[in-house]
Amino acid sequence: MPTKYYLAFASSKDLEGAAIELLERHANGAKDSHIPLMESTMDYFIPEMLSAFLVDTVDALGLSKMATKIIHSTADIIGKTAKMLVPQLLKKRSNEELTPMIEFVDEIYVRDHQSSNGKACTGCEMDEATFTRMKNVVAAVRAGQIEENRGELMALMSMTVDILLEGLMKEAINKLKHGFVVRKIADGAISTCQAAGHGVVNKVFKKLDDEQMLHLANYFDTLLISAER
């Protein structure tokens, strides 16, 4: 099996269970609508993703009250935007129409026996070159080369925002066919989330001291996994 590379977080038992149930129902050809279970899966996924990539950095980095407020506010904006979008994407879809979205859930759900950290994870795939670049920067910062790699780590943080939006939000949206109105809503939601994510990088991460940079590198490394699948 080939090795794949991910920006990913360890799934809770609730999220893992919802994903497994959704995939099993689809595989078994369940006739009743997948929409309720799909929505409940998203109800677990959205806050867990935001915790992993935003909120949990508060504890990991020991941020100031102002920086903490910015991150929590950003997570709130992205969370509300995503939750608003989900019903728009799913409403009135048949199980057949939802098949590409369910296959997408299968793609982003990494089983524990596949994952390099031995945990069931959820995340988006990236190319090996980007994964290696991220790992190299983490290693350099850990080795004490903090100032030399400050710009590179910040560039990667901005890239992370784009990778997550492309690999999770945009990819999921593009799995389904949409009318003009829903497409405009989706494009607006993506723009809102992108601006909010880049805002955190510019307002918070670019102002970290050396110790916080080291903590960021250590935390960021926990989100980089490989998988045999």
JSON list of C-alpha atoms in Angstrom, two decimals:
[
{"chain": "A", "resi": 1, "resn": "MET", "atom": "CA", "xyz": [0.00, 0.00, 0.00]},
{"chain": "A", "resi": 2, "resn": "PRO", "atom": "CA", "xyz": [1.27, 3.50, -0.80]},
{"chain": "A", "resi": 3, "resn": "THR", "atom": "CA", "xyz": [2.12, 6.03, 1.89]},
{"chain": "A", "resi": 4, "resn": "LYS", "atom": "CA", "xyz": [-0.08, 9.12, 2.06]},
{"chain": "A", "resi": 5, "resn": "TYR", "atom": "CA", "xyz": [0.51, 12.31, 4.02]},
{"chain": "A", "resi": 6, "resn": "TYR", "atom": "CA", "xyz": [-1.97, 14.35, 6.04]},
{"chain": "A", "resi": 7, "resn": "LEU", "atom": "CA", "xyz": [-2.64, 17.38, 8.15]},
{"chain": "A", "resi": 8, "resn": "ALA", "atom": "CA", "xyz": [-4.87, 15.63, 10.64]},
{"chain": "A", "resi": 9, "resn": "PHE", "atom": "CA", "xyz": [-6.19, 15.48, 14.18]},
{"chain": "A", "resi": 10, "resn": "ALA", "atom": "CA", "xyz": [-7.07, 12.52, 16.38]},
{"chain": "A", "resi": 11, "resn": "SER", "atom": "CA", "xyz": [-10.81, 11.85, 16.06]},
{"chain": "A", "resi": 12, "resn": "SER", "atom": "CA", "xyz": [-13.00, 11.57, 19.13]},
{"chain": "A", "resi": 13, "resn": "LYS", "atom": "CA", "xyz": [-14.90, 8.31, 19.63]},
{"chain": "A", "resi": 14, "resn": "ASP", "atom": "CA", "xyz": [-18.09, 10.20, 18.72]},
{"chain": "A", "resi": 15, "resn": "LEU", "atom": "CA", "xyz": [-16.69, 11.42, 15.41]},
{"chain": "A", "resi": 16, "resn": "GLU", "atom": "CA", "xyz": [-15.11, 8.08, 14.60]},
{"chain": "A", "resi": 17, "resn": "GLY", "atom": "CA", "xyz": [-18.35, 6.27, 15.43]},
{"chain": "A", "resi": 18, "resn": "ALA", "atom": "CA", "xyz": [-20.46, 8.61, 13.30]},
{"chain": "A", "resi": 19, "resn": "ALA", "atom": "CA", "xyz": [-18.10, 8.23, 10.34]},
{"chain": "A", "resi": 20, "resn": "ILE", "atom": "CA", "xyz": [-18.07, 4.43, 10.61]},
{"chain": "A", "resi": 21, "resn": "GLU", "atom": "CA", "xyz": [-21.86, 4.28, 10.90]},
{"chain": "A", "resi": 22, "resn": "LEU", "atom": "CA", "xyz": [-22.27, 6.52, 7.86]},
{"chain": "A", "resi": 23, "resn": "LEU", "atom": "CA", "xyz": [-19.89, 4.43, 5.77]},
{"chain": "A", "resi": 24, "resn": "GLU", "atom": "CA", "xyz": [-21.51, 1.16, 6.87]},
{"chain": "A", "resi": 25, "resn": "ARG", "atom": "CA", "xyz": [-25.03, 2.43, 6.14]},
{"chain": "A", "resi": 26, "resn": "HIS", "atom": "CA", "xyz": [-23.94, 3.45, 2.68]},
{"chain": "A", "resi": 27, "resn": "ALA", "atom": "CA", "xyz": [-22.17, 0.14, 2.04]},
{"chain": "A", "resi": 28, "resn": "ASN", "atom": "CA", "xyz": [-25.28, -1.76, 3.18]},
{"chain": "A", "resi": 29, "resn": "GLY", "atom": "CA", "xyz": [-27.54, 0.26, 0.89]},
{"chain": "A", "resi": 30, "resn": "ALA", "atom": "CA", "xyz": [-29.71, 1.83, 3.60]},
{"chain": "A", "resi": 31, "resn": "LYS", "atom": "CA", "xyz": [-32.90, 3.28, 2.11]},
{"chain": "A", "resi": 32, "resn": "ASP", "atom": "CA", "xyz": [-33.73, 5.98, 4.65]},
{"chain": "A", "resi": 33, "resn": "SER", "atom": "CA", "xyz": [-31.99, 9.32, 4.16]},
{"chain": "A", "resi": 34, "resn": "HIS", "atom": "CA", "xyz": [-28.31, 9.71, 5.05]},
{"chain": "A", "resi": 35, "resn": "ILE", "atom": "CA", "xyz": [-28.80, 13.43, 5.69]},
{"chain": "A", "resi": 36, "resn": "PRO", "atom": "CA", "xyz": [-29.48, 13.29, 9.49]},
{"chain": "A", "resi": 37, "resn": "LEU", "atom": "CA", "xyz": [-26.38, 11.16, 10.11]},
{"chain": "A", "resi": 38, "resn": "MET", "atom": "CA", "xyz": [-24.32, 13.28, 7.73]},
{"chain": "A", "resi": 39, "resn": "GLU", "atom": "CA", "xyz": [-25.36, 16.40, 9.66]},
{"chain": "A", "resi": 40, "resn": "SER", "atom": "CA", "xyz": [-24.56, 14.83, 13.02]},
{"chain": "A", "resi": 41, "resn": "THR", "atom": "CA", "xyz": [-21.15, 13.76, 11.69]},
{"chain": "A", "resi": 42, "resn": "MET", "atom": "CA", "xyz": [-20.49, 17.39, 10.70]},
{"chain": "A", "resi": 43, "resn": "ASP", "atom": "CA", "xyz": [-21.65, 18.49, 14.17]},
{"chain": "A", "resi": 44, "resn": "TYR", "atom": "CA", "xyz": [-18.75, 16.48, 15.61]},
{"chain": "A", "resi": 45, "resn": "PHE", "atom": "CA", "xyz": [-16.26, 17.24, 12.85]},
{"chain": "A", "resi": 46, "resn": "ILE", "atom": "CA", "xyz": [-16.46, 21.06, 12.76]},
{"chain": "A", "resi": 47, "resn": "PRO", "atom": "CA", "xyz": [-15.70, 21.80, 16.45]},
{"chain": "A", "resi": 48, "resn": "GLU", "atom": "CA", "xyz": [-13.05, 19.07, 16.62]},
{"chain": "A", "resi": 49, "resn": "MET", "atom": "CA", "xyz": [-11.27, 20.47, 13.58]},
{"chain": "A", "resi": 50, "resn": "LEU", "atom": "CA", "xyz": [-11.38, 24.00, 15.01]},
{"chain": "A", "resi": 51, "resn": "SER", "atom": "CA", "xyz": [-10.11, 22.79, 18.37]},
{"chain": "A", "resi": 52, "resn": "ALA", "atom": "CA", "xyz": [-7.19, 20.96, 16.77]},
{"chain": "A", "resi": 53, "resn": "PHE", "atom": "CA", "xyz": [-6.07, 23.71, 14.43]},
{"chain": "A", "resi": 54, "resn": "LEU", "atom": "CA", "xyz": [-6.98, 26.79, 16.46]},
{"chain": "A", "resi": 55, "resn": "VAL", "atom": "CA", "xyz": [-8.33, 26.55, 20.00]},
{"chain": "A", "resi": 56, "resn": "ASP", "atom": "CA", "xyz": [-5.86, 23.96, 21.33]},
{"chain": "A", "resi": 57, "resn": "THR", "atom": "CA", "xyz": [-2.94, 26.20, 20.32]},
{"chain": "A", "resi": 58, "resn": "VAL", "atom": "CA", "xyz": [-3.92, 28.49, 23.20]},
{"chain": "A", "resi": 59, "resn": "ASP", "atom": "CA", "xyz": [-2.92, 25.84, 25.72]},
{"chain": "A", "resi": 60, "resn": "ALA", "atom": "CA", "xyz": [0.04, 24.61, 23.70]},
{"chain": "A", "resi": 61, "resn": "LEU", "atom": "CA", "xyz": [1.60, 28.06, 23.23]},
{"chain": "A", "resi": 62, "resn": "GLY", "atom": "CA", "xyz": [0.62, 29.88, 26.43]},
{"chain": "A", "resi": 63, "resn": "LEU", "atom": "CA", "xyz": [-0.81, 32.86, 24.56]},
{"chain": "A", "resi": 64, "resn": "SER", "atom": "CA", "xyz": [-1.78, 36.25, 25.95]},
{"chain": "A", "resi": 65, "resn": "LYS", "atom": "CA", "xyz": [-5.39, 37.15, 26.70]},
{"chain": "A", "resi": 66, "resn": "MET", "atom": "CA", "xyz": [-5.64, 39.25, 23.54]},
{"chain": "A", "resi": 67, "resn": "ALA", "atom": "CA", "xyz": [-4.20, 36.50, 21.33]},
{"chain": "A", "resi": 68, "resn": "THR", "atom": "CA", "xyz": [-6.49, 33.96, 22.99]},
{"chain": "A", "resi": 69, "resn": "LYS", "atom": "CA", "xyz": [-9.47, 36.20, 22.32]},
{"chain": "A", "resi": 70, "resn": "ILE", "atom": "CA", "xyz": [-8.51, 36.51, 18.64]},
{"chain": "A", "resi": 71, "resn": "ILE", "atom": "CA", "xyz": [-8.20, 32.75, 18.23]},
{"chain": "A", "resi": 72, "resn": "HIS", "atom": "CA", "xyz": [-11.47, 31.97, 20.00]},
{"chain": "A", "resi": 73, "resn": "SER", "atom": "CA", "xyz": [-13.24, 34.66, 17.98]},
{"chain": "A", "resi": 74, "resn": "THR", "atom": "CA", "xyz": [-11.85, 33.23, 14.75]},
{"chain": "A", "resi": 75, "resn": "ALA", "atom": "CA", "xyz": [-12.91, 29.71, 15.69]},
{"chain": "A", "resi": 76, "resn": "ASP", "atom": "CA", "xyz": [-16.39, 31.04, 16.43]},
{"chain": "A", "resi": 77, "resn": "ILE", "atom": "CA", "xyz": [-16.60, 32.77, 13.04]},
{"chain": "A", "resi": 78, "resn": "ILE", "atom": "CA", "xyz": [-15.45, 29.73, 11.10]},
{"chain": "A", "resi": 79, "resn": "GLY", "atom": "CA", "xyz": [-17.64, 27.38, 13.14]},
{"chain": "A", "resi": 80, "resn": "LYS", "atom": "CA", "xyz": [-20.81, 29.42, 12.60]},
{"chain": "A", "resi": 81, "resn": "THR", "atom": "CA", "xyz": [-20.01, 29.86, 8.90]},
{"chain": "A", "resi": 82, "resn": "ALA", "atom": "CA", "xyz": [-19.46, 26.13, 8.38]},
{"chain": "A", "resi": 83, "resn": "LYS", "atom": "CA", "xyz": [-22.57, 25.13, 10.32]},
{"chain": "A", "resi": 84, "resn": "MET", "atom": "CA", "xyz": [-24.64, 27.58, 8.29]},
{"chain": "A", "resi": 85, "resn": "LEU", "atom": "CA", "xyz": [-23.31, 26.07, 5.08]},
{"chain": "A", "resi": 86, "resn": "VAL", "atom": "CA", "xyz": [-23.92, 22.38, 5.85]},
{"chain": "A", "resi": 87, "resn": "PRO", "atom": "CA", "xyz": [-27.75, 22.40, 5.57]},
{"chain": "A", "resi": 88, "resn": "GLN", "atom": "CA", "xyz": [-27.49, 24.39, 2.34]},
{"chain": "A", "resi": 89, "resn": "LEU", "atom": "CA", "xyz": [-25.26, 21.73, 0.84]},
{"chain": "A", "resi": 90, "resn": "LEU", "atom": "CA", "xyz": [-27.22, 18.70, 1.98]},
{"chain": "A", "resi": 91, "resn": "LYS", "atom": "CA", "xyz": [-30.91, 19.66, 1.83]},
{"chain": "A", "resi": 92, "resn": "LYS", "atom": "CA", "xyz": [-33.16, 17.58, -0.41]},
{"chain": "A", "resi": 93, "resn": "ARG", "atom": "CA", "xyz": [-30.29, 15.35, -1.55]},
{"chain": "A", "resi": 94, "resn": "SER", "atom": "CA", "xyz": [-31.02, 11.72, -2.32]},
{"chain": "A", "resi": 95, "resn": "ASN", "atom": "CA", "xyz": [-28.73, 9.03, -0.96]},
{"chain": "A", "resi": 96, "resn": "GLU", "atom": "CA", "xyz": [-27.42, 8.54, -4.48]},
{"chain": "A", "resi": 97, "resn": "GLU", "atom": "CA", "xyz": [-26.57, 12.24, -4.77]},
{"chain": "A", "resi": 98, "resn": "LEU", "atom": "CA", "xyz": [-24.77, 12.07, -1.42]},
{"chain": "A", "resi": 99, "resn": "THR", "atom": "CA", "xyz": [-22.54, 9.18, -2.52]},
{"chain": "A", "resi": 100, "resn": "PRO", "atom": "CA", "xyz": [-19.57, 11.42, -3.52]},
{"chain": "A", "resi": 101, "resn": "MET", "atom": "CA", "xyz": [-19.73, 13.15, -0.12]},
{"chain": "A", "resi": 102, "resn": "ILE", "atom": "CA", "xyz": [-19.78, 9.82, 1.72]},
{"chain": "A", "resi": 103, "resn": "GLU", "atom": "CA", "xyz": [-16.80, 8.66, -0.32]},
{"chain": "A", "resi": 104, "resn": "PHE", "atom": "CA", "xyz": [-15.09, 11.87, 0.73]},
{"chain": "A", "resi": 105, "resn": "VAL", "atom": "CA", "xyz": [-15.70, 11.00, 4.39]},
{"chain": "A", "resi": 106, "resn": "ASP", "atom": "CA", "xyz": [-13.99, 7.68, 3.69]},
{"chain": "A", "resi": 107, "resn": "GLU", "atom": "CA", "xyz": [-11.01, 9.55, 2.19]},
{"chain": "A", "resi": 108, "resn": "ILE", "atom": "CA", "xyz": [-10.47, 11.91, 5.14]},
{"chain": "A", "resi": 109, "resn": "TYR", "atom": "CA", "xyz": [-11.04, 9.26, 7.84]},
{"chain": "A", "resi": 110, "resn": "VAL", "atom": "CA", "xyz": [-7.71, 7.54, 8.58]},
{"chain": "A", "resi": 111, "resn": "ARG", "atom": "CA", "xyz": [-8.14, 4.30, 10.54]},
{"chain": "A", "resi": 112, "resn": "ASP", "atom": "CA", "xyz": [-5.99, 3.69, 13.60]},
{"chain": "A", "resi": 113, "resn": "HIS", "atom": "CA", "xyz": [-4.18, 0.74, 12.00]},
{"chain": "A", "resi": 114, "resn": "GLN", "atom": "CA", "xyz": [-3.23, 2.92, 9.03]},
{"chain": "A", "resi": 115, "resn": "SER", "atom": "CA", "xyz": [-2.02, 5.98, 10.92]},
{"chain": "A", "resi": 116, "resn": "SER", "atom": "CA", "xyz": [1.61, 6.63, 11.86]},
{"chain": "A", "resi": 117, "resn": "ASN", "atom": "CA", "xyz": [0.51, 7.69, 15.36]},
{"chain": "A", "resi": 118, "resn": "GLY", "atom": "CA", "xyz": [-1.70, 4.64, 15.90]},
{"chain": "A", "resi": 119, "resn": "LYS", "atom": "CA", "xyz": [-4.81, 6.78, 16.34]},
{"chain": "A", "resi": 120, "resn": "ALA", "atom": "CA", "xyz": [-7.95, 7.16, 14.26]},
{"chain": "A", "resi": 121, "resn": "CYS", "atom": "CA", "xyz": [-7.59, 10.58, 12.64]},
{"chain": "A", "resi": 122, "resn": "THR", "atom": "CA", "xyz": [-9.45, 12.96, 10.39]},
{"chain": "A", "resi": 123, "resn": "GLY", "atom": "CA", "xyz": [-7.64, 15.24, 8.00]},
{"chain": "A", "resi": 124, "resn": "CYS", "atom": "CA", "xyz": [-6.76, 16.32, 4.51]},
{"chain": "A", "resi": 125, "resn": "GLU", "atom": "CA", "xyz": [-4.14, 14.79, 2.27]},
{"chain": "A", "resi": 126, "resn": "MET", "atom": "CA", "xyz": [-1.11, 16.74, 1.03]},
{"chain": "A", "resi": 127, "resn": "ASP", "atom": "CA", "xyz": [1.80, 15.94, -1.23]},
{"chain": "A", "resi": 128, "resn": "GLU", "atom": "CA", "xyz": [4.98, 14.39, 0.10]},
{"chain": "A", "resi": 129, "resn": "ALA", "atom": "CA", "xyz": [7.10, 17.46, -0.73]},
{"chain": "A", "resi": 130, "resn": "THR", "atom": "CA", "xyz": [4.94, 19.75, 1.43]},
{"chain": "A", "resi": 131, "resn": "PHE", "atom": "CA", "xyz": [4.88, 17.19, 4.25]},
{"chain": "A", "resi": 132, "resn": "THR", "atom": "CA", "xyz": [8.68, 16.92, 4.13]},
{"chain": "A", "resi": 133, "resn": "ARG", "atom": "CA", "xyz": [9.04, 20.69, 4.07]},
{"chain": "A", "resi": 134, "resn": "MET", "atom": "CA", "xyz": [6.89, 20.99, 7.18]},
{"chain": "A", "resi": 135, "resn": "LYS", "atom": "CA", "xyz": [8.77, 18.23, 8.98]},
{"chain": "A", "resi": 136, "resn": "ASN", "atom": "CA", "xyz": [12.12, 19.85, 8.14]},
{"chain": "A", "resi": 137, "resn": "VAL", "atom": "CA", "xyz": [11.05, 23.24, 9.53]},
{"chain": "A", "resi": 138, "resn": "VAL", "atom": "CA", "xyz": [9.77, 21.62, 12.72]},
{"chain": "A", "resi": 139, "resn": "ALA", "atom": "CA", "xyz": [13.09, 19.79, 13.14]},
{"chain": "A", "resi": 140, "resn": "ALA", "atom": "CA", "xyz": [15.09, 22.99, 12.54]},
{"chain": "A", "resi": 141, "resn": "VAL", "atom": "CA", "xyz": [13.10, 24.98, 15.11]},
{"chain": "A", "resi": 142, "resn": "ARG", "atom": "CA", "xyz": [13.48, 22.17, 17.63]},
{"chain": "A", "resi": 143, "resn": "ALA", "atom": "CA", "xyz": [17.24, 22.23, 16.97]},
{"chain": "A", "resi": 144, "resn": "GLY", "atom": "CA", "xyz": [17.35, 25.87, 18.06]},
{"chain": "A", "resi": 145, "resn": "GLN", "atom": "CA", "xyz": [17.35, 27.46, 14.60]},
{"chain": "A", "resi": 146, "resn": "ILE", "atom": "CA", "xyz": [14.32, 29.53, 15.48]},
{"chain": "A", "resi": 147, "resn": "GLU", "atom": "CA", "xyz": [15.05, 32.95, 14.01]},
{"chain": "A", "resi": 148, "resn": "GLU", "atom": "CA", "xyz": [16.43, 31.45, 10.79]},
{"chain": "A", "resi": 149, "resn": "ASN", "atom": "CA", "xyz": [13.16, 29.56, 10.27]},
{"chain": "A", "resi": 150, "resn": "ARG", "atom": "CA", "xyz": [10.66, 32.08, 11.62]},
{"chain": "A", "resi": 151, "resn": "GLY", "atom": "CA", "xyz": [9.60, 33.28, 8.19]},
{"chain": "A", "resi": 152, "resn": "GLU", "atom": "CA", "xyz": [9.37, 29.76, 6.81]},
{"chain": "A", "resi": 153, "resn": "LEU", "atom": "CA", "xyz": [7.23, 28.54, 9.72]},
{"chain": "A", "resi": 154, "resn": "MET", "atom": "CA", "xyz": [4.87, 31.51, 9.31]},
{"chain": "A", "resi": 155, "resn": "ALA", "atom": "CA", "xyz": [4.62, 30.82, 5.58]},
{"chain": "A", "resi": 156, "resn": "LEU", "atom": "CA", "xyz": [3.71, 27.23, 6.38]},
{"chain": "A", "resi": 157, "resn": "MET", "atom": "CA", "xyz": [1.06, 28.36, 8.86]},
{"chain": "A", "resi": 158, "resn": "SER", "atom": "CA", "xyz": [-0.56, 30.45, 6.13]},
{"chain": "A", "resi": 159, "resn": "MET", "atom": "CA", "xyz": [-0.24, 27.49, 3.78]},
{"chain": "A", "resi": 160, "resn": "THR", "atom": "CA", "xyz": [-1.94, 25.31, 6.38]},
{"chain": "A", "resi": 161, "resn": "VAL", "atom": "CA", "xyz": [-5.01, 27.54, 6.26]},
{"chain": "A", "resi": 162, "resn": "ASP", "atom": "CA", "xyz": [-5.18, 27.12, 2.49]},
{"chain": "A", "resi": 163, "resn": "ILE", "atom": "CA", "xyz": [-4.51, 23.37, 2.60]},
{"chain": "A", "resi": 164, "resn": "LEU", "atom": "CA", "xyz": [-7.33, 22.84, 5.09]},
{"chain": "A", "resi": 165, "resn": "LEU", "atom": "CA", "xyz": [-9.77, 24.95, 3.09]},
{"chain": "A", "resi": 166, "resn": "GLU", "atom": "CA", "xyz": [-8.82, 23.26, -0.19]},
{"chain": "A", "resi": 167, "resn": "GLY", "atom": "CA", "xyz": [-8.63, 19.74, 1.19]},
{"chain": "A", "resi": 168, "resn": "LEU", "atom": "CA", "xyz": [-11.65, 19.80, 3.50]},
{"chain": "A", "resi": 169, "resn": "MET", "atom": "CA", "xyz": [-14.07, 22.61, 2.74]},
{"chain": "A", "resi": 170, "resn": "LYS", "atom": "CA", "xyz": [-13.67, 23.20, -1.01]},
{"chain": "A", "resi": 171, "resn": "GLU", "atom": "CA", "xyz": [-13.21, 19.53, -1.81]},
{"chain": "A", "resi": 172, "resn": "ALA", "atom": "CA", "xyz": [-16.37, 18.59, 0.10]},
{"chain": "A", "resi": 173, "resn": "ILE", "atom": "CA", "xyz": [-18.38, 21.33, -1.60]},
{"chain": "A", "resi": 174, "resn": "ASN", "atom": "CA", "xyz": [-17.16, 20.31, -5.05]},
{"chain": "A", "resi": 175, "resn": "LYS", "atom": "CA", "xyz": [-18.31, 16.72, -4.51]},
{"chain": "A", "resi": 176, "resn": "LEU", "atom": "CA", "xyz": [-21.92, 17.85, -5.00]},
{"chain": "A", "resi": 177, "resn": "LYS", "atom": "CA", "xyz": [-23.65, 19.73, -7.78]},
{"chain": "A", "resi": 178, "resn": "HIS", "atom": "CA", "xyz": [-24.98, 23.15, -6.75]},
{"chain": "A", "resi": 179, "resn": "GLY", "atom": "CA", "xyz": [-27.18, 25.86, -8.17]},
{"chain": "A", "resi": 180, "resn": "PHE", "atom": "CA", "xyz": [-26.03, 29.44, -8.55]},
{"chain": "A", "resi": 181, "resn": "VAL", "atom": "CA", "xyz": [-27.35, 30.62, -5.17]},
{"chain": "A", "resi": 182, "resn": "VAL", "atom": "CA", "xyz": [-25.80, 27.82, -3.11]},
{"chain": "A", "resi": 183, "resn": "ARG", "atom": "CA", "xyz": [-22.52, 28.19, -5.00]},
{"chain": "A", "resi": 184, "resn": "LYS", "atom": "CA", "xyz": [-22.43, 31.90, -4.15]},
{"chain": "A", "resi": 185, "resn": "ILE", "atom": "CA", "xyz": [-23.14, 31.12, -0.49]},
{"chain": "A", "resi": 186, "resn": "ALA", "atom": "CA", "xyz": [-20.37, 28.50, -0.50]},
{"chain": "A", "resi": 187, "resn": "ASP", "atom": "CA", "xyz": [-17.86, 30.85, -2.13]},
{"chain": "A", "resi": 188, "resn": "GLY", "atom": "CA", "xyz": [-18.69, 33.53, 0.42]},
{"chain": "A", "resi": 189, "resn": "ALA", "atom": "CA", "xyz": [-18.27, 31.07, 3.28]},
{"chain": "A", "resi": 190, "resn": "ILE", "atom": "CA", "xyz": [-14.85, 29.96, 2.01]},
{"chain": "A", "resi": 191, "resn": "SER", "atom": "CA", "xyz": [-13.69, 33.57, 1.65]},
{"chain": "A", "resi": 192, "resn": "THR", "atom": "CA", "xyz": [-14.85, 34.34, 5.20]},
{"chain": "A", "resi": 193, "resn": "CYS", "atom": "CA", "xyz": [-12.98, 31.34, 6.63]},
{"chain": "A", "resi": 194, "resn": "GLN", "atom": "CA", "xyz": [-9.84, 32.08, 4.63]},
{"chain": "A", "resi": 195, "resn": "ALA", "atom": "CA", "xyz": [-9.72, 35.70, 5.77]},
{"chain": "A", "resi": 196, "resn": "ALA", "atom": "CA", "xyz": [-10.27, 34.66, 9.37]},
{"chain": "A", "resi": 197, "resn": "GLY", "atom": "CA", "xyz": [-7.56, 31.98, 9.21]},
{"chain": "A", "resi": 198, "resn": "HIS", "atom": "CA", "xyz": [-4.95, 34.24, 7.64]},
{"chain": "A", "resi": 199, "resn": "GLY", "atom": "CA", "xyz": [-5.90, 36.90, 10.18]},
{"chain": "A", "resi": 200, "resn": "VAL", "atom": "CA", "xyz": [-4.83, 34.59, 13.02]},
{"chain": "A", "resi": 201, "resn": "VAL", "atom": "CA", "xyz": [-1.47, 33.98, 11.36]},
{"chain": "A", "resi": 202, "resn": "ASN", "atom": "CA", "xyz": [-0.84, 37.70, 10.89]},
{"chain": "A", "resi": 203, "resn": "LYS", "atom": "CA", "xyz": [-2.17, 38.89, 14.24]},
{"chain": "A", "resi": 204, "resn": "VAL", "atom": "CA", "xyz": [-1.02, 36.05, 16.50]},
{"chain": "A", "resi": 205, "resn": "PHE", "atom": "CA", "xyz": [1.52, 33.62, 15.07]},
{"chain": "A", "resi": 206, "resn": "LYS", "atom": "CA", "xyz": [3.79, 36.24, 13.52]},
{"chain": "A", "resi": 207, "resn": "LYS", "atom": "CA", "xyz": [4.24, 37.84, 16.96]},
{"chain": "A", "resi": 208, "resn": "LEU", "atom": "CA", "xyz": [5.34, 34.76, 18.90]},
{"chain": "A", "resi": 209, "resn": "ASP", "atom": "CA", "xyz": [8.51, 34.84, 20.98]},
{"chain": "A", "resi": 210, "resn": "ASP", "atom": "CA", "xyz": [11.17, 32.14, 20.67]},
{"chain": "A", "resi": 211, "resn": "GLU", "atom": "CA", "xyz": [9.71, 29.89, 23.36]},
{"chain": "A", "resi": 212, "resn": "GLN", "atom": "CA", "xyz": [6.26, 30.11, 21.83]},
{"chain": "A", "resi": 213, "resn": "MET", "atom": "CA", "xyz": [7.75, 29.34, 18.40]},
{"chain": "A", "resi": 214, "resn": "LEU", "atom": "CA", "xyz": [9.22, 26.16, 19.83]},
{"chain": "A", "resi": 215, "resn": "HIS", "atom": "CA", "xyz": [5.88, 25.20, 21.36]},
{"chain": "A", "resi": 216, "resn": "LEU", "atom": "CA", "xyz": [4.19, 25.92, 18.01]},
{"chain": "A", "resi": 217, "resn": "ALA", "atom": "CA", "xyz": [6.63, 23.67, 16.16]},
{"chain": "A", "resi": 218, "resn": "ASN", "atom": "CA", "xyz": [6.11, 20.88, 18.71]},
{"chain": "A", "resi": 219, "resn": "TYR", "atom": "CA", "xyz": [2.32, 21.18, 18.51]},
{"chain": "A", "resi": 220, "resn": "PHE", "atom": "CA", "xyz": [2.29, 21.48, 14.73]},
{"chain": "A", "resi": 221, "resn": "ASP", "atom": "CA", "xyz": [4.26, 18.24, 14.51]},
{"chain": "A", "resi": 222, "resn": "THR", "atom": "CA", "xyz": [1.40, 16.37, 16.21]},
{"chain": "A", "resi": 223, "resn": "LEU", "atom": "CA", "xyz": [-0.84, 17.32, 13.27]},
{"chain": "A", "resi": 224, "resn": "LEU", "atom": "CA", "xyz": [1.49, 15.82, 10.66]},
{"chain": "A", "resi": 225, "resn": "ILE", "atom": "CA", "xyz": [0.81, 12.14, 10.06]},
{"chain": "A", "resi": 226, "resn": "SER", "atom": "CA", "xyz": [1.45, 9.57, 7.38]},
{"chain": "A", "resi": 227, "resn": "ALA", "atom": "CA", "xyz": [-0.73, 6.58, 6.59]},
{"chain": "A", "resi": 228, "resn": "GLU", "atom": "CA", "xyz": [-0.42, 3.33, 4.71]},
{"chain": "A", "resi": 229, "resn": "ARG", "atom": "CA", "xyz": [-3.63, 3.01, 2.74]}
]
